[in-house]
Short mmCIF file of C-alpha atoms and ligand atoms in Angstrom, two decimals:
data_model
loop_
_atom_site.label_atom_id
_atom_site.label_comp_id
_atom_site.label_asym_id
_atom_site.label_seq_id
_atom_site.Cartn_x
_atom_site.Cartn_y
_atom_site.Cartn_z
CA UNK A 18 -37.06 -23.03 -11.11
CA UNK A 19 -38.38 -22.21 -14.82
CA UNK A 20 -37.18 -22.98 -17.49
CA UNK A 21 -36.46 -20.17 -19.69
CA UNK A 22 -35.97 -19.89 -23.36
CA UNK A 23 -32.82 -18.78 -25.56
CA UNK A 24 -33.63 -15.97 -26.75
CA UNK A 25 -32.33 -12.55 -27.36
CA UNK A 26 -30.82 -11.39 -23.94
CA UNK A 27 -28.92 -14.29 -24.00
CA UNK A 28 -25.21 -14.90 -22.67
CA UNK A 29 -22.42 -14.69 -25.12
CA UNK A 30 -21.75 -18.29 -24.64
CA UNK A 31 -25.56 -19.98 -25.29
CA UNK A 32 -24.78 -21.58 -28.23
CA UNK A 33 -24.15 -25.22 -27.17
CA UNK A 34 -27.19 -24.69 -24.62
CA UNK A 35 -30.85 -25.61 -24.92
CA UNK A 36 -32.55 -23.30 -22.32
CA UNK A 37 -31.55 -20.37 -20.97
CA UNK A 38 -29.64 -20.01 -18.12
CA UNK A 39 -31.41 -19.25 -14.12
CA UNK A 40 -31.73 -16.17 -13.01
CA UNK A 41 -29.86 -17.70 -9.75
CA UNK A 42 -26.85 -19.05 -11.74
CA UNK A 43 -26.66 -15.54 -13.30
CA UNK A 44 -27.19 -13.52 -9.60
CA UNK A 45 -24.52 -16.12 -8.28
CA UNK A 46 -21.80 -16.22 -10.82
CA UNK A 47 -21.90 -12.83 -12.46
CA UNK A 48 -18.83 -10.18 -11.53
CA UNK A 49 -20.28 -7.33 -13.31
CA UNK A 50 -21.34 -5.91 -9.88
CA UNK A 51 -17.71 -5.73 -8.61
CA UNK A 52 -15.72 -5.60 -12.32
CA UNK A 53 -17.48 -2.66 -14.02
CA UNK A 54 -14.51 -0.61 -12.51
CA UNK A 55 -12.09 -2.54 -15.51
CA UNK A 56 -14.25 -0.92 -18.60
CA UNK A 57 -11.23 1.58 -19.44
CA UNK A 58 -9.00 -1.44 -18.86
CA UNK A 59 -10.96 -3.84 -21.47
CA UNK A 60 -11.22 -1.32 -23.93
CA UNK A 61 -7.56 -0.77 -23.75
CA UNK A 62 -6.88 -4.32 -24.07
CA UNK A 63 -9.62 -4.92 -26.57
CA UNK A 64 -8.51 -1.88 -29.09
CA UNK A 65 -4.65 -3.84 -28.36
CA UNK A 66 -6.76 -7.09 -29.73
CA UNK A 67 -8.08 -5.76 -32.66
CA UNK A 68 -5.02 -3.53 -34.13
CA UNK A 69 -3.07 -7.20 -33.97
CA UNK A 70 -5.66 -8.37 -35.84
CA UNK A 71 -5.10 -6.39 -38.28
CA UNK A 72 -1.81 -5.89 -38.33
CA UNK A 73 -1.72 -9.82 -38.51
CA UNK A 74 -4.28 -9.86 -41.24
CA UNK A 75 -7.08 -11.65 -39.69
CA UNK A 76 -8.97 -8.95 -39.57
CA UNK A 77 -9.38 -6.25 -42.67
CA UNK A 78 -8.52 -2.70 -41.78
CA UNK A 79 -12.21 -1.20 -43.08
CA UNK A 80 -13.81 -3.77 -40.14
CA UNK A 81 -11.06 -3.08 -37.37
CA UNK A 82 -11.40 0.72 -37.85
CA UNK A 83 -15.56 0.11 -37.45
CA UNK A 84 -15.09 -1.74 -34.31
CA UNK A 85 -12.06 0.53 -33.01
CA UNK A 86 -14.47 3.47 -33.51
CA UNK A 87 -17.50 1.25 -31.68
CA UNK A 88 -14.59 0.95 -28.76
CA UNK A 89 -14.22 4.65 -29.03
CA UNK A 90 -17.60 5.23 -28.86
CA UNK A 91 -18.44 2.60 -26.19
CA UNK A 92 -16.21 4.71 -23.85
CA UNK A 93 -17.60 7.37 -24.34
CA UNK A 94 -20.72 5.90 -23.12
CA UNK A 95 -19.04 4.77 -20.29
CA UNK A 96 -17.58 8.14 -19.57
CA UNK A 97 -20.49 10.43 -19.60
CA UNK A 98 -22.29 7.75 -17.74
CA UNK A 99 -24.99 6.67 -20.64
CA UNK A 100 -23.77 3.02 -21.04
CA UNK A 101 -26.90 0.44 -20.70
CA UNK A 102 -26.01 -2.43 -18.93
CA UNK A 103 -28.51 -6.06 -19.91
CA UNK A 104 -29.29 -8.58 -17.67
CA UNK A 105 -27.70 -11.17 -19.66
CA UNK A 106 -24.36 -8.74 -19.32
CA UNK A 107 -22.22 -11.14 -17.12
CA UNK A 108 -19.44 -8.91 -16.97
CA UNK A 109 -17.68 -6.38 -18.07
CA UNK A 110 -16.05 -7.76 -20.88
CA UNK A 111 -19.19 -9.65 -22.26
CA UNK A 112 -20.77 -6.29 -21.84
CA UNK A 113 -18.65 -4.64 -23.74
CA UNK A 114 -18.20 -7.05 -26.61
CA UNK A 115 -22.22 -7.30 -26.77
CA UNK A 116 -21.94 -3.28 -27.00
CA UNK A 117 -19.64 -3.32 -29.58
CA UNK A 118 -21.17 -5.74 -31.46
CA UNK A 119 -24.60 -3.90 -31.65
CA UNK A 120 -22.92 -0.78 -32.73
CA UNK A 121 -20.49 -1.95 -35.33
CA UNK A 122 -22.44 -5.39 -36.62
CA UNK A 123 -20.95 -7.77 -38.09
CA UNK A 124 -17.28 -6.61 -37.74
CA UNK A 125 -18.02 -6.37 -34.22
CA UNK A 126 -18.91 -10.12 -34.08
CA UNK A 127 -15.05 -10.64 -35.18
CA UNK A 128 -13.81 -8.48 -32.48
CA UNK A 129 -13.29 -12.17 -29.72
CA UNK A 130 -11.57 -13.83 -32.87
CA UNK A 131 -8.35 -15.56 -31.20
CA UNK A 132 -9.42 -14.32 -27.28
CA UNK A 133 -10.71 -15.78 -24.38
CA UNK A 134 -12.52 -14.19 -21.75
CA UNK A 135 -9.23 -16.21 -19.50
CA UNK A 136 -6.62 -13.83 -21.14
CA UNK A 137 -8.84 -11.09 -21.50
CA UNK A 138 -9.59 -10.78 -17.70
CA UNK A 139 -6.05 -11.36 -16.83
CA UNK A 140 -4.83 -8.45 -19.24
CA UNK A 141 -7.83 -6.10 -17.45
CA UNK A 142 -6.90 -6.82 -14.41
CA UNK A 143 -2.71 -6.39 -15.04
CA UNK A 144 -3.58 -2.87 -16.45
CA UNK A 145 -5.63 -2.11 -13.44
CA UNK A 146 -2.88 -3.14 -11.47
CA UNK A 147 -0.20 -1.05 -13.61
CA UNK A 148 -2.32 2.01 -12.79
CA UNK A 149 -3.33 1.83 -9.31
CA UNK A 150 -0.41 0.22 -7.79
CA UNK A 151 1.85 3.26 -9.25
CA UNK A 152 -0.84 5.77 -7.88
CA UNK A 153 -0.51 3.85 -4.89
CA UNK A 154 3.53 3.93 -4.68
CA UNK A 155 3.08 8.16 -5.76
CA UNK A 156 1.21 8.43 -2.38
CA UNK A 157 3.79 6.48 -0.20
CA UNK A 158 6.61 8.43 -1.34
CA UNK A 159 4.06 11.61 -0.72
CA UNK A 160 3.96 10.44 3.18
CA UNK A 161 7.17 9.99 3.41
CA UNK A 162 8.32 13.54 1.93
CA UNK A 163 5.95 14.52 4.62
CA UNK A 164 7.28 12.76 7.19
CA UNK A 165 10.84 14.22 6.48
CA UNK A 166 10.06 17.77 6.41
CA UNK A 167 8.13 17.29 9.36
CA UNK A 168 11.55 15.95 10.59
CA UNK A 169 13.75 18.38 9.08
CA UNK A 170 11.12 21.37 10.86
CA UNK A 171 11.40 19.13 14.12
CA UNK A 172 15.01 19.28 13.87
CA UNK A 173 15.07 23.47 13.47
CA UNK A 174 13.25 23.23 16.15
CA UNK A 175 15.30 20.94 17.95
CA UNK A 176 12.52 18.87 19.46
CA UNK A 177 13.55 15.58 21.60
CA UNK A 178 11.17 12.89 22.91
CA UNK A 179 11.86 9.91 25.24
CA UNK A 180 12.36 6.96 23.05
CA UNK A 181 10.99 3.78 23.81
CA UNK A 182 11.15 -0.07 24.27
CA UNK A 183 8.02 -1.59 25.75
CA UNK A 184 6.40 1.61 25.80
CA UNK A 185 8.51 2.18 28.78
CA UNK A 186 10.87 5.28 28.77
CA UNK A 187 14.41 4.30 27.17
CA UNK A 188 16.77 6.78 25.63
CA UNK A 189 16.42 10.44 24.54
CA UNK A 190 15.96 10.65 21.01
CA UNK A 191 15.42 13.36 18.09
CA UNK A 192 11.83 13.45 17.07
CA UNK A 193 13.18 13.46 13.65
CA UNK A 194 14.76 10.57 14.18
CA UNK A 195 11.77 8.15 14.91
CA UNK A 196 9.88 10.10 12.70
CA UNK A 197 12.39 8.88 9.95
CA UNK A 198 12.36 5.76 11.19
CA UNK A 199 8.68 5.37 9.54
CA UNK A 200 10.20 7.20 5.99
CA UNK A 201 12.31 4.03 5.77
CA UNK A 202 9.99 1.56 6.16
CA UNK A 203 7.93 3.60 4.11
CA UNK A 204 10.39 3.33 1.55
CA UNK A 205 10.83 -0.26 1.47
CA UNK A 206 7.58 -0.57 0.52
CA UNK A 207 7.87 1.72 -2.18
CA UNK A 208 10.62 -0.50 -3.52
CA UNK A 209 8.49 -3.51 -2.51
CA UNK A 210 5.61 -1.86 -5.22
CA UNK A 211 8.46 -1.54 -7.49
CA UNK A 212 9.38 -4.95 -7.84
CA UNK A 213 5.57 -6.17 -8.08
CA UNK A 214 5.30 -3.62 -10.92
CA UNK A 215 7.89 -4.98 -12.93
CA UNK A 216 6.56 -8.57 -11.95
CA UNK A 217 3.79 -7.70 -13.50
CA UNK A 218 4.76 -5.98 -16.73
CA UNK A 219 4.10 -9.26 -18.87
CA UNK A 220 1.12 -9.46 -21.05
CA UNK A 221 -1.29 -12.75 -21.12
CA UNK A 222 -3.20 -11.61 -23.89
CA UNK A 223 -2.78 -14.31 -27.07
CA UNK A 224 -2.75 -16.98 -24.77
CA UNK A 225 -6.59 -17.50 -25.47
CA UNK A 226 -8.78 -20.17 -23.13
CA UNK A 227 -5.46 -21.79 -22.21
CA UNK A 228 -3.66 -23.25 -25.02
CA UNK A 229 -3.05 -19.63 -27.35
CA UNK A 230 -4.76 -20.22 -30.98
CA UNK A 231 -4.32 -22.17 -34.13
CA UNK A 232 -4.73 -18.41 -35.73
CA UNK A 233 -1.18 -16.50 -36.80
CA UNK A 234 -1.85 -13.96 -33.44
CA UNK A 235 0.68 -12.03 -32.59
CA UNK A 236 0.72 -11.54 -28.86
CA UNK A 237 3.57 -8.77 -28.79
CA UNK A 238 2.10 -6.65 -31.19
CA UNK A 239 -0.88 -6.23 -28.65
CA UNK A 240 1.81 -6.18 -25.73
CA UNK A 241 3.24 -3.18 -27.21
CA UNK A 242 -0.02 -1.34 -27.80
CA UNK A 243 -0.40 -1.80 -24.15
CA UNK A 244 2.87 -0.85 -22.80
CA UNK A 245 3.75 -3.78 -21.38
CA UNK A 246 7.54 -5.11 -21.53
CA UNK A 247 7.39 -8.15 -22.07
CA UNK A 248 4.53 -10.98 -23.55
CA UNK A 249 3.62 -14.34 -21.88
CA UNK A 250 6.18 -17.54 -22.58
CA UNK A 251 3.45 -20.56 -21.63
CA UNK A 252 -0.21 -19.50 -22.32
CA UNK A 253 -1.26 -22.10 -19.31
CA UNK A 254 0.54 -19.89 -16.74
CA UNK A 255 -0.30 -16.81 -18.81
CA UNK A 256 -4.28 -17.55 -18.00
CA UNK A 257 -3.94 -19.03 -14.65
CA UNK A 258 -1.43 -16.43 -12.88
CA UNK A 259 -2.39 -14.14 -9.92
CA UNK A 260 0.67 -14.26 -8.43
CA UNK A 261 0.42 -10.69 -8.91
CA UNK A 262 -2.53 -9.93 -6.88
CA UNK A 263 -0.88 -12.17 -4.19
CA UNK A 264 1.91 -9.79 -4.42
CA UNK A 265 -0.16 -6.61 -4.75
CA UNK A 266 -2.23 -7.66 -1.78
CA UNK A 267 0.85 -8.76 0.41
CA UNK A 268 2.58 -5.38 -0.11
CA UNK A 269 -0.61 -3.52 0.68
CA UNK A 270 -0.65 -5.67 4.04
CA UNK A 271 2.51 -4.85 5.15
CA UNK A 272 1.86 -1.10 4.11
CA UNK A 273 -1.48 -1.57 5.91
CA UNK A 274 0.56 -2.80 9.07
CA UNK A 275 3.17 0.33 8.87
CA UNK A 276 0.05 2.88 8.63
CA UNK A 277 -1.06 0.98 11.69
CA UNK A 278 1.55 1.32 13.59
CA UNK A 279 2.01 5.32 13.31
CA UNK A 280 -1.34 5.11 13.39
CA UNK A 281 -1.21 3.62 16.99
CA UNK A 282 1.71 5.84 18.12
CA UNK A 283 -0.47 9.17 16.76
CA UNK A 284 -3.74 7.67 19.30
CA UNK A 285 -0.96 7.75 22.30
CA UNK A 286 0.42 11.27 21.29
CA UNK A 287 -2.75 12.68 21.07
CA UNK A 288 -3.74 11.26 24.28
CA UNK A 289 -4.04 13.67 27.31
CA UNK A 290 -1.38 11.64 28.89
CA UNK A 291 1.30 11.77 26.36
CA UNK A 292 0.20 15.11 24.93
CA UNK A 293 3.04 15.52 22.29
CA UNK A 294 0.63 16.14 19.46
CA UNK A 295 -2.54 18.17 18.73
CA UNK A 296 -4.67 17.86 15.38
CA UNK A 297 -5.91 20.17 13.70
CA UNK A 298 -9.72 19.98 13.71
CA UNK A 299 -10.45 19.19 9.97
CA UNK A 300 -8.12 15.55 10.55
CA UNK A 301 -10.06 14.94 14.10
CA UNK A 302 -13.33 13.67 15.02
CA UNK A 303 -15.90 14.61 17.68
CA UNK A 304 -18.05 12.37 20.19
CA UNK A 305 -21.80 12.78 19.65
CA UNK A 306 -22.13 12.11 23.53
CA UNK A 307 -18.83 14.13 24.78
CA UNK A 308 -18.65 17.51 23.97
CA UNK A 309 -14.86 17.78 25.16
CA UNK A 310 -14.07 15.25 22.93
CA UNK A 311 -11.34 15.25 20.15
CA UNK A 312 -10.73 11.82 18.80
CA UNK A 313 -7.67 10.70 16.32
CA UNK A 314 -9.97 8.40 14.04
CA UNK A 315 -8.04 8.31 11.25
CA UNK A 316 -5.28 6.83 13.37
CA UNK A 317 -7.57 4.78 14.87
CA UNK A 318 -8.69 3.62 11.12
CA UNK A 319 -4.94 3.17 10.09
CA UNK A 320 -4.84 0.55 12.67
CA UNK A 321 -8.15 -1.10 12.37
CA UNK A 322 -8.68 -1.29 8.89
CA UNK A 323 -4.87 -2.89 8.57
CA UNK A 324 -6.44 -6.29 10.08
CA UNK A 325 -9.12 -6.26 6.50
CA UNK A 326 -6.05 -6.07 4.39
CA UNK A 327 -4.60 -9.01 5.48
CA UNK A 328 -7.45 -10.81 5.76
CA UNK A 329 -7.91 -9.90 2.00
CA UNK A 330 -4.48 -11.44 1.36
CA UNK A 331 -5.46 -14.32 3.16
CA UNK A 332 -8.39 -14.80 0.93
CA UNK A 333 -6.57 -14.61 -2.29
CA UNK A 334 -3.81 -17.55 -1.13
CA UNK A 335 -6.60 -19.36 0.18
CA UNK A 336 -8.36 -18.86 -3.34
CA UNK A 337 -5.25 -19.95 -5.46
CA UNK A 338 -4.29 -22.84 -3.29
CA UNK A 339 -4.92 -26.26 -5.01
CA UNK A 340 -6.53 -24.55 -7.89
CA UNK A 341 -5.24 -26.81 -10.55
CA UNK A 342 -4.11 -25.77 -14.29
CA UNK A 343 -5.02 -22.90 -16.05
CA UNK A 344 -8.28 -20.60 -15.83
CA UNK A 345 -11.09 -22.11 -13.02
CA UNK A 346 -13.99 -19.48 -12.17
CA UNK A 347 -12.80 -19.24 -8.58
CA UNK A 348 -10.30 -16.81 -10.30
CA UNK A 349 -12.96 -14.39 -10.15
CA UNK A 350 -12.82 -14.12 -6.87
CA UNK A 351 -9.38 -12.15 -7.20
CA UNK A 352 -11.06 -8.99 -7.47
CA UNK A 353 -12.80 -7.80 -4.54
CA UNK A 354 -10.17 -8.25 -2.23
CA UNK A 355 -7.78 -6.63 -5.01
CA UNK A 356 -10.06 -3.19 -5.03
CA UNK A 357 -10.92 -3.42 -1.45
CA UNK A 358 -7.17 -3.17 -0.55
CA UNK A 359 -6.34 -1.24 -3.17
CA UNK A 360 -9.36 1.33 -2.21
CA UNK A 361 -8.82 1.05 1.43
CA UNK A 362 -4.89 1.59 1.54
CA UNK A 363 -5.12 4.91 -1.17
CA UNK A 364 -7.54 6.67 1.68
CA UNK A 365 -5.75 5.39 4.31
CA UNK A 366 -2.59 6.94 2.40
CA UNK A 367 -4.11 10.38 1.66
CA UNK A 368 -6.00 10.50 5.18
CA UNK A 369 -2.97 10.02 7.27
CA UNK A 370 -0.61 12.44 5.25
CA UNK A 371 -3.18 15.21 5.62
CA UNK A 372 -3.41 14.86 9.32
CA UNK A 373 0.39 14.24 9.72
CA UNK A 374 1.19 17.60 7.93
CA UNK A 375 -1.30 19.59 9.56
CA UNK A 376 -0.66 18.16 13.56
CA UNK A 377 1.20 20.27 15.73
CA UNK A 378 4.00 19.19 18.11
CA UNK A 379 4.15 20.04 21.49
CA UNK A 380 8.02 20.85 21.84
CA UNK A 381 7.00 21.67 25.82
CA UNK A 382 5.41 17.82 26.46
CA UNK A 383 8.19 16.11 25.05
CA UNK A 384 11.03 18.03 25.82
CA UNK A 385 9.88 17.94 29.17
CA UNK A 386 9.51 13.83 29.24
CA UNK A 387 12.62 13.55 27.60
CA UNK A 388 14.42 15.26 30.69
CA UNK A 389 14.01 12.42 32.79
CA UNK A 390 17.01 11.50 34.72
CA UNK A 391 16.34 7.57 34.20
CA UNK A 392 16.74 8.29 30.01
CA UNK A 393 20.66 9.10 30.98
CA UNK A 394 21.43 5.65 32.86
CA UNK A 395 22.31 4.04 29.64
CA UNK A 396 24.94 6.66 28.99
CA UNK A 397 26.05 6.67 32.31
CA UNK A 398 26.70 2.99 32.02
CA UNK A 399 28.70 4.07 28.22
CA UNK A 400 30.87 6.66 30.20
CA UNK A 401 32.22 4.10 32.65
CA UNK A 402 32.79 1.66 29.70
CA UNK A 403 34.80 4.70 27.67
CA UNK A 404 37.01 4.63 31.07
CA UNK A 405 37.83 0.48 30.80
CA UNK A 406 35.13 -0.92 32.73
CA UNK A 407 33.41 -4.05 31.42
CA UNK A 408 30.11 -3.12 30.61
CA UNK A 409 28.22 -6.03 32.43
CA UNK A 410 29.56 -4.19 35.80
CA UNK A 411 29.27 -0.61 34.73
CA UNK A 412 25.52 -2.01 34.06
CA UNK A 413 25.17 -2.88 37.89
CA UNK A 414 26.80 0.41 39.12
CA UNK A 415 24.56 2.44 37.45
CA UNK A 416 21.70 -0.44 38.53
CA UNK A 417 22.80 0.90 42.39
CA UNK A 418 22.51 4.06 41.93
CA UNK A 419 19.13 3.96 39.93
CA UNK A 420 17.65 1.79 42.82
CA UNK A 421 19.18 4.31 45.38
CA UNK A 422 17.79 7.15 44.03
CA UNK A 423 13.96 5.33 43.76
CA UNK A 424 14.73 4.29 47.33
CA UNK A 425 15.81 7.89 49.03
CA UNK A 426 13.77 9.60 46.21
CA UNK A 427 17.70 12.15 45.67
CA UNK A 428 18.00 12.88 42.27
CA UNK A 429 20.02 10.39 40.24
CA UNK A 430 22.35 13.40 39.44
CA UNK A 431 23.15 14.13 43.20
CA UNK A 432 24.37 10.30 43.45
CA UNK A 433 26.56 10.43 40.50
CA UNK A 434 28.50 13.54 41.91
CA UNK A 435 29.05 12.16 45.11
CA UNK A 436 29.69 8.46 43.34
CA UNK A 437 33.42 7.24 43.51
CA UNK A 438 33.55 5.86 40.02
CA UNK A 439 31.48 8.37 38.64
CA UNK A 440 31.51 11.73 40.12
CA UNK A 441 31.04 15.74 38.78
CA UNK A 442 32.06 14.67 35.15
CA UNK A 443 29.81 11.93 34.41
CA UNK A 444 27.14 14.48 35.94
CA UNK A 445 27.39 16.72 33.42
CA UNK A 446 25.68 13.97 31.24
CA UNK A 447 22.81 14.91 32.68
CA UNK A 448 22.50 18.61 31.42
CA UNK A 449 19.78 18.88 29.15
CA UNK A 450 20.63 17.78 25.42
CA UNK A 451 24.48 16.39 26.04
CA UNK A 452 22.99 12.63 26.54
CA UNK A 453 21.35 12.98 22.97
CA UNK A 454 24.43 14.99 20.73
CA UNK A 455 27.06 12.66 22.63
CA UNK A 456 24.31 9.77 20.40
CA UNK A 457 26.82 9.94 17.31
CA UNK A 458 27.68 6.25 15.69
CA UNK A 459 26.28 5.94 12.37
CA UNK A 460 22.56 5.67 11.97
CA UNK A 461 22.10 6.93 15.89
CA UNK A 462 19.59 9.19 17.54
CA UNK A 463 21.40 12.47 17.88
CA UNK A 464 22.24 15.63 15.77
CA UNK A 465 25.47 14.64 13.96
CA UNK A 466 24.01 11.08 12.54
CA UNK A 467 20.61 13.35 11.63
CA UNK A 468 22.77 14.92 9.17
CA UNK A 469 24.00 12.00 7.72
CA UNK A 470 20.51 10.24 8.01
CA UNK A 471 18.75 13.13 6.57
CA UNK A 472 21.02 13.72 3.44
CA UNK A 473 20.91 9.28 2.88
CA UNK A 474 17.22 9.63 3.10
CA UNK A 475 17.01 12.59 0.51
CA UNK A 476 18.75 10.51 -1.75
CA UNK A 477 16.71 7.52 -1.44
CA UNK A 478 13.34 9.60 -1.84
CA UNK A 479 14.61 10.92 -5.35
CA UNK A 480 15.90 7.60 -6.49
CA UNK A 481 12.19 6.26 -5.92
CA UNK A 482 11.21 8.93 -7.69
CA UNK A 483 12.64 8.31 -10.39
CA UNK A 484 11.29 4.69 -11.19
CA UNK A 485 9.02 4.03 -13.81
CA UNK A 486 7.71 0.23 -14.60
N1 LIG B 518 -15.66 -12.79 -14.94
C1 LIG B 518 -14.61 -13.76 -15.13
C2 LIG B 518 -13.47 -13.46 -14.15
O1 LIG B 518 -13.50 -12.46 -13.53
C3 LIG B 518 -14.09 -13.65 -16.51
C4 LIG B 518 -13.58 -14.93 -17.08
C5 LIG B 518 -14.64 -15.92 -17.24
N2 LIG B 518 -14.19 -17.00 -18.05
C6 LIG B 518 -14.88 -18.12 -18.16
N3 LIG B 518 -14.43 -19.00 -18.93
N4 LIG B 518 -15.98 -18.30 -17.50
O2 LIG B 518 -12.59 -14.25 -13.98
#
């Protein structure tokens, strides 16, 4: 290892150092590589900084408006793409500070008075957060308008489908109704987002390297150049917080594990042997080897890519736990997971809506598996029980005459009519569609509670609409 000289190029911090720092300290500890993506998000909070300076008088309004305009121009360089990076650029917001400094001089120099690379980051990264995790709330409430007027369409159409427990044929169902059944728990995780938001609306910035400043800063002045709601009360916690990327990344994972799961059920509906769905050929893949081949890998993607966002969860907890009070550099390690999900979860968002809305159902396939005379032997069992009979033995009668029609291969229907306790009446459950519409107790599969859902679920969609953090 050489030893290198202080010179020029050197970190903002050399001053209490001899030599200059290895080129393998710098390759191992810098973040530039991964936090270039905050620049907007520094400048914001930096410009924040510096009009509290001044308003607080630490800084003169000639030299704040020099390095406000070095800010303005520094953007711009980031912008159009022209910004020059150094090696000795650690990050983005020693980057930018040595940027601003070369443009506006000495004012430029006063520009970290009162701040700490600790509350800086943690201000970056919260208006990151702010940004992205509304963007990615927009795009859940996106799928799940989609998802509804799919439903509402389905409904027009009046398309049923088996439903399912253990992927084994249960009760006839309205395919709007399971596809609601995804809106909701899309919805709680648009409420989920919500509550992380507001979480999250509380600016660090004043709280310096830990212990805020002997200097008269003012950190709500800067939290209300920022639009955040509220400022830090303990500058320790202020510095050393992620329990908002915890929260961002668990809400992602749970998101993740919803897309994952429609993203499972669209790879069996696709499938030749379910056959309830077709994509269109923009949201479908081909084999390189099979020419017949039409593969759902965006489904597929939904569901594999859900097992990375909780392993990026994972790595934040791990990160935080034991770290003791406030700022420790394994912070830094907050932010690739952060992005990855973040990144990861928007596609997967966008990806999935766009093959959702452009699939067709195949009325025929499902209607047609959704006619099968076991779906009715739950109903059957409901009929005796609406004519006094407990329903652990209506269970076993319709038991008998389930096993006796698998055993002389009859149709269960022919059984039923001949059946003393059942007979012609309780056959007529087995006409196509009464099973489903006689499905009416609140939140149930058939027509009547589809109203009800339907009109609950519009509601819900425009109340998330409505929030702003
Ligand atoms: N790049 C660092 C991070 O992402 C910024 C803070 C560094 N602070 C320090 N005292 N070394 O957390």
């Amino acid at each position: 290892m050489s030893e290198k000289k202080v010179t020029e190029g050197a970190p903002l911090w050399h001053g209490r150092f001899q030599s200059a720092p290895a080129d393998d300290l710098m390759a191992y500890t810098e973040s530039l590589s991964f936090d270039k993506r905050l620049w907007a998000d520094d400048i914001v909070g930096s410009q924040a900084h510096v009009t509290m300076l001044i308003e607080v008088g630490l800084m003169s309004a000639d030299d704040g408006q020099k390095v406000l305009a070095a800010l303005d121009q520094v953007a711009t360089e980031f912008a159009d793409g022209s910004f020059a990076y150094e090696v000795s650029d650690e990050d983005i917001h020693t980057a930018i500070e040595r940027r601003v400094t070369q443009i506006a001089g000495e004012p430029g120099a006063r520009i970290h008075t009162g701040r700490s690379r600790n509350d800086q980051v943690a201000t970056a990264v919260r208006l990151w957060c702010k940004r992205e995790v509304a963007l990615i709330r927009t795009l859940v409430i996106d799928l799940v308008e989609t998802l509804e007027g799919r439903a509402e369409e389905a409904d027009l159409q009046d398309i049923s489908l088996p439903g399912y427990t253990h992927v084994q044929h249960a009760q006839p169902i309205l395919l709007s109704h399971h596809l609601r059944a995804h809106c909701w728990a899309f919805l709680r995780d648009a409420s989920r987002l919500a509550e992380t938001l507001n979480r999250l609306n509380v600016s660090p910035l004043g709280a310096g390297a830990l212990a805020g400043s002997s200097l008269p800063l003012d950190p709500s002045v800067s939290a209300r150049e920022m639009g955040f709601g509220s400022t830090f009360a303990n500058s320790l916690d202020a510095v050393s917080d992620r329990d908002f990327v915890a929260e961002i990344l668990f809400d992602i994972a749970l998101l993740g594990v919803h897309l994952s799961r429609i993203g499972e059920e669209w790879v069996l509906w696709t499938s030749a042997e379910f056959g309830f769905a077709t994509l269109d050929d923009a949201y479908a893949t081909g084999s390189s080897m099979l020419p017949q081949k039409k593969n759902a890998d965006i489904a597929e993607l939904a569901r594999g890519k859900s097992g990375r966002l909780i392993g990026n969860l994972t790595s934040v907890l791990a990160m935080l736990k034991g770290l003791p009070l406030a700022y420790n550099r394994d912070l830094q390690e907050d932010k690739e997971p952060l992005f990855d999900s973040v990144d990861q979860v928007r596609r997967a968002l966008i990806a999935l809506n766009g093959m959702i809305s452009t699939a067709t159902f195949r009325k025929d396939k499902m209607v047609e598996a959704a006619t099968s005379e076991a779906l009715v032997a739950t109903d059957l069992a409901e009929w005796l029980v609406m004519r006094g009979m407990p329903f652990r033995e209506a269970h076993a009668v319709v038991g008998r005459v389930v096993r006796e029609s698998l055993e002389s291969g009859s149709p269960m229907a022919h059984i039923v009519m001949q059946h003393p306790l059942l007979g012609d009446e309780a056959a007529e459950l087995f006409a196509p569609g009464v099973a489903l519409r006689n499905r009416r107790s609140p939140g149930a599969a058939g027509p009547e509670a589809a109203q009800v859902q339907r009109d609950r679920l519009a509601q819900e969609i425009s109340h998330a609409r409505e929030f702003h953090s």
